[in-house]
Amino acid sequence: NKSLHENKGLLLPDYPFLEREIVYACKHEMVVTVKDMLTLRTRLAYLDSVAAAKIAPRVAEIMGETLGWCRKEKNLQLKEAL
């Protein structure tokens, strides 16, 4: 059984940020960095830096799939965001 937050596509159970919002932001709002997503778009880095660090790899994975990043770019994005 999947947990409730996985069924809804939430990045974290206690925050209202959906995985599909990352895809949308990349495609329609010109978001191109993990740092931008975690700071300006969701503001999670300001609200809960521990939570932001926890989901940063998943955010990088989703953004990488959406934007066609290689592994090196994903790692660079994570390094710059954390």
mmCIF file with all atom_site columns, C-alpha atoms in Angstrom:
data_model
loop_
_atom_site.group_PDB
_atom_site.id
_atom_site.type_symbol
_atom_site.label_atom_id
_atom_site.label_alt_id
_atom_site.label_comp_id
_atom_site.label_asym_id
_atom_site.label_entity_id
_atom_site.label_seq_id
_atom_site.pdbx_PDB_ins_code
_atom_site.Cartn_x
_atom_site.Cartn_y
_atom_site.Cartn_z
_atom_site.occupancy
_atom_site.B_iso_or_equiv
_atom_site.pdbx_formal_charge
_atom_site.auth_seq_id
_atom_site.auth_comp_id
_atom_site.auth_asym_id
_atom_site.auth_atom_id
_atom_site.pdbx_PDB_model_num
ATOM 1  C CA . ASN A 1 1  ? 0.000  0.000  0.000   1.00 0.00 ? 1  ASN A CA 1
ATOM 2  C CA . LYS A 1 2  ? 1.168  3.452  -0.848  1.00 0.00 ? 2  LYS A CA 1
ATOM 3  C CA . SER A 1 3  ? 1.071  6.119  1.802   1.00 0.00 ? 3  SER A CA 1
ATOM 4  C CA . LEU A 1 4  ? -1.433 8.934  1.515   1.00 0.00 ? 4  LEU A CA 1
ATOM 5  C CA . HIS A 1 5  ? 1.130  11.489 0.318   1.00 0.00 ? 5  HIS A CA 1
ATOM 6  C CA . GLU A 1 6  ? 2.352  9.183  -2.456  1.00 0.00 ? 6  GLU A CA 1
ATOM 7  C CA . ASN A 1 7  ? -1.184 8.664  -3.689  1.00 0.00 ? 7  ASN A CA 1
ATOM 8  C CA . LYS A 1 8  ? -1.712 12.394 -3.962  1.00 0.00 ? 8  LYS A CA 1
ATOM 9  C CA . GLY A 1 9  ? 1.695  13.030 -5.523  1.00 0.00 ? 9  GLY A CA 1
ATOM 10 C CA . LEU A 1 10 ? 2.884  15.179 -2.631  1.00 0.00 ? 10 LEU A CA 1
ATOM 11 C CA . LEU A 1 11 ? 6.598  15.750 -2.272  1.00 0.00 ? 11 LEU A CA 1
ATOM 12 C CA . LEU A 1 12 ? 6.255  15.786 1.518   1.00 0.00 ? 12 LEU A CA 1
ATOM 13 C CA . PRO A 1 13 ? 3.306  14.777 3.672   1.00 0.00 ? 13 PRO A CA 1
ATOM 14 C CA . ASP A 1 14 ? 3.150  18.020 5.676   1.00 0.00 ? 14 ASP A CA 1
ATOM 15 C CA . TYR A 1 15 ? 3.429  20.470 2.770   1.00 0.00 ? 15 TYR A CA 1
ATOM 16 C CA . PRO A 1 16 ? 1.105  21.131 -0.182  1.00 0.00 ? 16 PRO A CA 1
ATOM 17 C CA . PHE A 1 17 ? 3.716  20.787 -2.929  1.00 0.00 ? 17 PHE A CA 1
ATOM 18 C CA . LEU A 1 18 ? 2.890  18.342 -5.720  1.00 0.00 ? 18 LEU A CA 1
ATOM 19 C CA . GLU A 1 19 ? 5.371  16.552 -7.955  1.00 0.00 ? 19 GLU A CA 1
ATOM 20 C CA . ARG A 1 20 ? 3.371  17.565 -11.022 1.00 0.00 ? 20 ARG A CA 1
ATOM 21 C CA . GLU A 1 21 ? 3.809  21.233 -10.071 1.00 0.00 ? 21 GLU A CA 1
ATOM 22 C CA . ILE A 1 22 ? 7.526  20.834 -10.679 1.00 0.00 ? 22 ILE A CA 1
ATOM 23 C CA . VAL A 1 23 ? 6.876  19.569 -14.188 1.00 0.00 ? 23 VAL A CA 1
ATOM 24 C CA . TYR A 1 24 ? 4.431  22.408 -14.829 1.00 0.00 ? 24 TYR A CA 1
ATOM 25 C CA . ALA A 1 25 ? 6.863  25.051 -13.544 1.00 0.00 ? 25 ALA A CA 1
ATOM 26 C CA . CYS A 1 26 ? 9.630  23.706 -15.774 1.00 0.00 ? 26 CYS A CA 1
ATOM 27 C CA . LYS A 1 27 ? 7.433  23.614 -18.870 1.00 0.00 ? 27 LYS A CA 1
ATOM 28 C CA . HIS A 1 28 ? 5.401  26.792 -18.404 1.00 0.00 ? 28 HIS A CA 1
ATOM 29 C CA . GLU A 1 29 ? 7.182  29.084 -15.921 1.00 0.00 ? 29 GLU A CA 1
ATOM 30 C CA . MET A 1 30 ? 10.788 28.814 -17.137 1.00 0.00 ? 30 MET A CA 1
ATOM 31 C CA . VAL A 1 31 ? 12.113 27.243 -13.932 1.00 0.00 ? 31 VAL A CA 1
ATOM 32 C CA . VAL A 1 32 ? 15.527 25.799 -14.737 1.00 0.00 ? 32 VAL A CA 1
ATOM 33 C CA . THR A 1 33 ? 17.242 25.312 -11.353 1.00 0.00 ? 33 THR A CA 1
ATOM 34 C CA . VAL A 1 34 ? 16.513 23.260 -8.272  1.00 0.00 ? 34 VAL A CA 1
ATOM 35 C CA . LYS A 1 35 ? 17.448 26.277 -6.173  1.00 0.00 ? 35 LYS A CA 1
ATOM 36 C CA . ASP A 1 36 ? 14.753 28.365 -7.893  1.00 0.00 ? 36 ASP A CA 1
ATOM 37 C CA . MET A 1 37 ? 12.169 25.650 -7.316  1.00 0.00 ? 37 MET A CA 1
ATOM 38 C CA . LEU A 1 38 ? 12.984 25.273 -3.617  1.00 0.00 ? 38 LEU A CA 1
ATOM 39 C CA . THR A 1 39 ? 13.381 28.971 -2.832  1.00 0.00 ? 39 THR A CA 1
ATOM 40 C CA . LEU A 1 40 ? 11.232 31.136 -5.081  1.00 0.00 ? 40 LEU A CA 1
ATOM 41 C CA . ARG A 1 41 ? 8.554  28.758 -6.352  1.00 0.00 ? 41 ARG A CA 1
ATOM 42 C CA . THR A 1 42 ? 7.737  26.735 -3.237  1.00 0.00 ? 42 THR A CA 1
ATOM 43 C CA . ARG A 1 43 ? 9.604  28.845 -0.639  1.00 0.00 ? 43 ARG A CA 1
ATOM 44 C CA . LEU A 1 44 ? 10.257 25.556 1.179   1.00 0.00 ? 44 LEU A CA 1
ATOM 45 C CA . ALA A 1 45 ? 13.936 26.401 1.643   1.00 0.00 ? 45 ALA A CA 1
ATOM 46 C CA . TYR A 1 46 ? 12.826 29.371 3.758   1.00 0.00 ? 46 TYR A CA 1
ATOM 47 C CA . LEU A 1 47 ? 9.988  27.594 5.545   1.00 0.00 ? 47 LEU A CA 1
ATOM 48 C CA . ASP A 1 48 ? 11.829 24.379 6.428   1.00 0.00 ? 48 ASP A CA 1
ATOM 49 C CA . SER A 1 49 ? 15.397 23.991 5.216   1.00 0.00 ? 49 SER A CA 1
ATOM 50 C CA . VAL A 1 50 ? 15.612 20.406 6.482   1.00 0.00 ? 50 VAL A CA 1
ATOM 51 C CA . ALA A 1 51 ? 12.532 19.429 4.465   1.00 0.00 ? 51 ALA A CA 1
ATOM 52 C CA . ALA A 1 52 ? 13.898 21.232 1.408   1.00 0.00 ? 52 ALA A CA 1
ATOM 53 C CA . ALA A 1 53 ? 17.173 19.315 1.661   1.00 0.00 ? 53 ALA A CA 1
ATOM 54 C CA . LYS A 1 54 ? 15.226 16.076 2.057   1.00 0.00 ? 54 LYS A CA 1
ATOM 55 C CA . ILE A 1 55 ? 13.226 16.536 -1.152  1.00 0.00 ? 55 ILE A CA 1
ATOM 56 C CA . ALA A 1 56 ? 15.963 18.211 -3.221  1.00 0.00 ? 56 ALA A CA 1
ATOM 57 C CA . PRO A 1 57 ? 17.103 14.910 -4.819  1.00 0.00 ? 57 PRO A CA 1
ATOM 58 C CA . ARG A 1 58 ? 13.536 14.113 -5.891  1.00 0.00 ? 58 ARG A CA 1
ATOM 59 C CA . VAL A 1 59 ? 13.068 17.646 -7.232  1.00 0.00 ? 59 VAL A CA 1
ATOM 60 C CA . ALA A 1 60 ? 16.316 17.277 -9.207  1.00 0.00 ? 60 ALA A CA 1
ATOM 61 C CA . GLU A 1 61 ? 15.160 13.923 -10.544 1.00 0.00 ? 61 GLU A CA 1
ATOM 62 C CA . ILE A 1 62 ? 11.809 15.308 -11.739 1.00 0.00 ? 62 ILE A CA 1
ATOM 63 C CA . MET A 1 63 ? 13.402 18.419 -13.204 1.00 0.00 ? 63 MET A CA 1
ATOM 64 C CA . GLY A 1 64 ? 16.076 16.322 -14.879 1.00 0.00 ? 64 GLY A CA 1
ATOM 65 C CA . GLU A 1 65 ? 13.489 14.121 -16.529 1.00 0.00 ? 65 GLU A CA 1
ATOM 66 C CA . THR A 1 66 ? 11.491 17.148 -17.634 1.00 0.00 ? 66 THR A CA 1
ATOM 67 C CA . LEU A 1 67 ? 14.416 19.235 -18.864 1.00 0.00 ? 67 LEU A CA 1
ATOM 68 C CA . GLY A 1 68 ? 16.606 16.420 -20.199 1.00 0.00 ? 68 GLY A CA 1
ATOM 69 C CA . TRP A 1 69 ? 19.468 16.781 -17.719 1.00 0.00 ? 69 TRP A CA 1
ATOM 70 C CA . CYS A 1 70 ? 22.340 14.328 -17.599 1.00 0.00 ? 70 CYS A CA 1
ATOM 71 C CA . ARG A 1 71 ? 23.543 12.922 -14.261 1.00 0.00 ? 71 ARG A CA 1
ATOM 72 C CA . LYS A 1 72 ? 26.330 15.525 -14.088 1.00 0.00 ? 72 LYS A CA 1
ATOM 73 C CA . GLU A 1 73 ? 23.803 18.373 -14.409 1.00 0.00 ? 73 GLU A CA 1
ATOM 74 C CA . LYS A 1 74 ? 21.541 16.857 -11.739 1.00 0.00 ? 74 LYS A CA 1
ATOM 75 C CA . ASN A 1 75 ? 24.488 16.620 -9.357  1.00 0.00 ? 75 ASN A CA 1
ATOM 76 C CA . LEU A 1 76 ? 25.530 20.198 -10.117 1.00 0.00 ? 76 LEU A CA 1
ATOM 77 C CA . GLN A 1 77 ? 21.979 21.403 -9.501  1.00 0.00 ? 77 GLN A CA 1
ATOM 78 C CA . LEU A 1 78 ? 21.854 19.620 -6.141  1.00 0.00 ? 78 LEU A CA 1
ATOM 79 C CA . LYS A 1 79 ? 25.222 21.013 -5.103  1.00 0.00 ? 79 LYS A CA 1
ATOM 80 C CA . GLU A 1 80 ? 24.143 24.566 -5.958  1.00 0.00 ? 80 GLU A CA 1
ATOM 81 C CA . ALA A 1 81 ? 20.767 24.187 -4.225  1.00 0.00 ? 81 ALA A CA 1
ATOM 82 C CA . LEU A 1 82 ? 22.066 22.791 -0.939  1.00 0.00 ? 82 LEU A CA 1
#
